[in-house]
Amino acid sequence: MQALSPSHNLNSHSIIRRLNRLTRLAIRCVYRHDSVQFPNGVGSSRADWQSSCTILSSKVFSQDQGSGDNSTPPSNSDHIAAAVNGHKTSLDLNLVPLDKNNKLQPPAQKPLYITDLSSAPMHGFQLRVAYQGVPGAYSEAAAGKAYPNCEAIPCDQFEVAFKAVELWIADRAVLPVENSLGGSIHRNYDLLLRHRLHIVGEVQLPVHHCLLALPGVRKEYLSRVISHPQALAQCEHTLTKLGLNVTREAVDDTAGAAEYIATNNLRDTAAIASARAADLYGLQILADGIQDDSSNVTRFVMLAREPIIPRTDRPFKTSIVFAHDKGTSVLFKVLSAFAFRNISLTKIESRPHRNRTIRLVDDANVGTAKHFEYMFYVDFEASMAEVRAQNALAEVQEFTSFLRVLGSYPMDMTPWCPSRGDHQVP
């Protein structure tokens, strides 16, 4: 091997010094990102923090280069122009907001948007769990119940939560799939098929709805009530009993409705949301526990990039989706595979096959009669570690043209009582 010249050794030591400096800088960025904010609104998302660390690293490296023999002195400017998430922004790298006690101010948490998914952040040790909505949403409470002491990440859409996990921006996602009064959340069933995440658990959350409005507003002043469509459906009869002659309008989520009223100072509008949302957004509770049924429970699933290993030492549930080229006639045979093995089904859900929405009937009346192609979602009480479950799926596979196991995971066996307001504080 040829020996390195003195100039080569000098360059190697210089590179090592630069790398060490970059490493120390990156560590400082990682441990400061949860409380660092930059002017002009930059720094509130993990992607911004990562980009800021990259910018700082580039500046240090350029200054190291500037200390050599063949370079000009580094600039003394404290501002650096950078492209953060596709936007030109002037970053003041020396300004970190402090409160009157000289402590770092925590950043205001805002929902994760699709534009924030351009790059993954540098992870710490705290589990990051994505949910749909804003702080105060029932999904946030479900995330706290599923993963205590987690860092809950609000997302503006269900699909953003899926993508956040796929892109390593979040470690888990907790999303609703069905409610005891409103039924299935069809959007998430479609997304389960579209994305390659795995169900690794479930959590059931009692729902306690409140009617919220700005302080000083009386019920007779209201002209409309806004909330998520499921929440409006769950409180339909109670709103009528309250004698409210109001328009009911659907929005993306319950806590978002409360935030919208507070932000826009709407004194003729009320929201259906949790008591926690009232505390967060400064609203008063006009009516407490307005759900039509006190046994109102929403089931959430926990999603991860990798499946868990099925076990037999505790009750497990398995979720599958299947379809057949010849339509719905296969459904009876599939259900028989479970019935013969005494496997209880807890859920059957059908969704239109997006690639083949309508199929012509192949008989004498071709072209006159049509029926829909469906995908079938089934939950059953058994672990994939059990032989009877393996044999059942082996039989199902014979009858279907498509079969996918969405997950085999522990059942939520925690007891619950009729909903009260204290259930909504994660």
Coordinates of N, CA, C and O in Angstrom, one line a residue, residues 137-139 141-142 145 178-181 203-210 234 273-275 291 293-300 412 414-426:
A137 N -58.6 16.5 20.2 CA -59.4 15.5 19.5 C -59.5 14.2 20.2 O -58.6 13.8 21.0
Y138 N -60.6 13.4 20.0 CA -60.7 12.1 20.6 C -59.5 11.2 20.2 O -59.1 10.3 21.0
S139 N -59.1 11.4 19.0 CA -57.9 10.5 18.5 C -56.7 10.8 19.3 O -55.9 9.9 19.5
A141 N -56.7 11.5 22.5 CA -56.9 10.8 23.7 C -56.6 9.3 23.5 O -56.1 8.6 24.4
A142 N -57.1 8.8 22.3 CA -56.8 7.4 22.0 C -55.3 7.1 21.9 O -54.8 6.0 22.3
K145 N -54.0 6.8 25.3 CA -54.3 5.6 26.0 C -53.5 4.4 25.4 O -53.1 3.5 26.1
E178 N -64.2 2.3 13.7 CA -65.6 2.1 13.8 C -66.1 2.7 15.2 O -65.3 2.9 16.1
N179 N -67.4 3.1 15.2 CA -68.0 3.6 16.4 C -69.3 2.9 16.6 O -70.0 2.4 15.7
S180 N -69.6 2.7 17.9 CA -70.7 1.9 18.3 C -72.1 2.5 17.8 O -73.1 1.7 17.7
L181 N -72.1 3.8 17.6 CA -73.3 4.4 17.1 C -73.3 4.8 15.6 O -74.2 4.5 14.9
V203 N -57.5 -0.1 20.5 CA -57.9 0.6 21.7 C -59.3 1.1 21.5 O -59.7 1.6 20.5
Q204 N -60.1 0.9 22.6 CA -61.5 1.3 22.6 C -61.6 2.5 23.5 O -61.2 2.4 24.7
L205 N -62.2 3.6 23.0 CA -62.3 4.8 23.8 C -63.7 5.2 24.0 O -64.4 5.5 23.0
P206 N -64.2 5.3 25.2 CA -65.6 5.9 25.4 C -65.6 7.3 25.0 O -64.7 8.1 25.3
V207 N -66.7 7.7 24.3 CA -66.8 9.1 23.8 C -67.8 9.9 24.6 O -68.9 9.4 24.8
H208 N -67.4 11.0 25.1 CA -68.2 11.9 25.9 C -68.3 13.3 25.2 O -67.3 14.0 25.2
H209 N -69.4 13.5 24.5 CA -69.6 14.8 23.7 C -70.1 15.9 24.6 O -71.0 15.7 25.5
C210 N -69.6 17.1 24.3 CA -70.1 18.3 24.9 C -70.5 19.3 23.9 O -69.9 19.3 22.8
Q234 N -74.1 11.1 16.2 CA -74.1 10.5 17.6 C -74.9 11.4 18.6 O -75.3 10.9 19.6
A273 N -67.7 18.6 20.8 CA -66.3 18.2 21.0 C -66.2 17.7 22.5 O -67.1 17.7 23.2
S274 N -64.9 17.5 22.8 CA -64.7 17.0 24.2 C -64.5 18.1 25.2 O -64.3 19.3 24.8
A275 N -64.6 17.8 26.5 CA -64.3 18.8 27.5 C -62.9 19.3 27.4 O -62.6 20.5 27.7
Q291 N -74.2 12.9 23.9 CA -74.4 11.7 23.0 C -75.7 11.0 23.2 O -76.2 11.0 24.4
D293 N -76.4 7.9 23.2 CA -76.2 6.7 24.0 C -75.0 6.8 24.8 O -73.9 7.2 24.4
S294 N -75.2 6.6 26.1 CA -74.0 6.7 27.0 C -73.0 5.7 26.8 O -71.8 5.8 27.1
S295 N -73.4 4.6 26.2 CA -72.4 3.5 25.8 C -71.9 3.8 24.4 O -71.9 2.9 23.5
N296 N -71.3 4.9 24.2 CA -70.8 5.4 22.9 C -69.3 5.2 22.9 O -68.5 5.8 23.6
V297 N -68.8 4.2 22.1 CA -67.4 3.8 22.1 C -66.9 3.8 20.7 O -67.6 3.4 19.8
T298 N -65.7 4.4 20.5 CA -65.0 4.3 19.2 C -63.8 3.4 19.3 O -63.0 3.4 20.3
R299 N -63.7 2.5 18.3 CA -62.5 1.6 18.3 C -61.5 2.2 17.4 O -61.7 2.6 16.2
F300 N -60.2 2.2 17.9 CA -59.1 2.7 17.1 C -58.1 1.5 16.9 O -58.0 0.6 17.7
D412 N -58.1 -5.4 22.9 CA -58.2 -4.5 24.0 C -59.2 -5.1 25.0 O -60.4 -5.1 24.7
T414 N -59.4 -4.0 28.2 CA -59.6 -3.2 29.4 C -61.1 -2.9 29.6 O -61.8 -2.6 28.6
P415 N -61.6 -3.0 30.8 CA -63.0 -2.7 31.0 C -63.3 -1.2 30.9 O -62.4 -0.4 31.1
W416 N -64.5 -0.9 30.5 CA -64.9 0.5 30.4 C -66.4 0.6 30.9 O -67.1 -0.4 30.9
C417 N -66.7 1.8 31.3 CA -68.0 2.1 31.8 C -68.6 3.2 30.9 O -67.9 3.8 30.1
P418 N -69.9 3.5 31.1 CA -70.5 4.5 30.3 C -69.7 5.8 30.4 O -69.2 6.2 31.4
S419 N -69.6 6.5 29.2 CA -68.7 7.6 29.1 C -68.9 8.7 30.1 O -70.1 9.1 30.4
R420 N -67.8 9.3 30.6 CA -67.9 10.5 31.4 C -66.8 11.4 30.9 O -65.9 11.0 30.1
G421 N -66.9 12.6 31.4 CA -65.9 13.6 30.9 C -64.5 13.3 31.2 O -63.6 13.7 30.5
D422 N -64.2 12.6 32.3 CA -62.9 12.3 32.7 C -62.2 11.3 31.8 O -61.0 11.2 31.8
H423 N -62.9 10.7 30.9 CA -62.3 9.8 29.9 C -61.5 10.5 28.8 O -60.8 9.9 28.1
Q424 N -61.8 11.8 28.7 CA -61.3 12.5 27.5 C -60.0 13.3 27.8 O -59.5 14.0 27.0
V425 N -59.4 13.1 29.0 CA -58.2 13.7 29.4 C -57.1 12.7 29.2 O -57.0 11.7 30.0
P426 N -56.2 12.7 28.2 CA -55.2 11.7 28.0 C -54.1 11.7 29.1 O -54.0 12.7 29.7

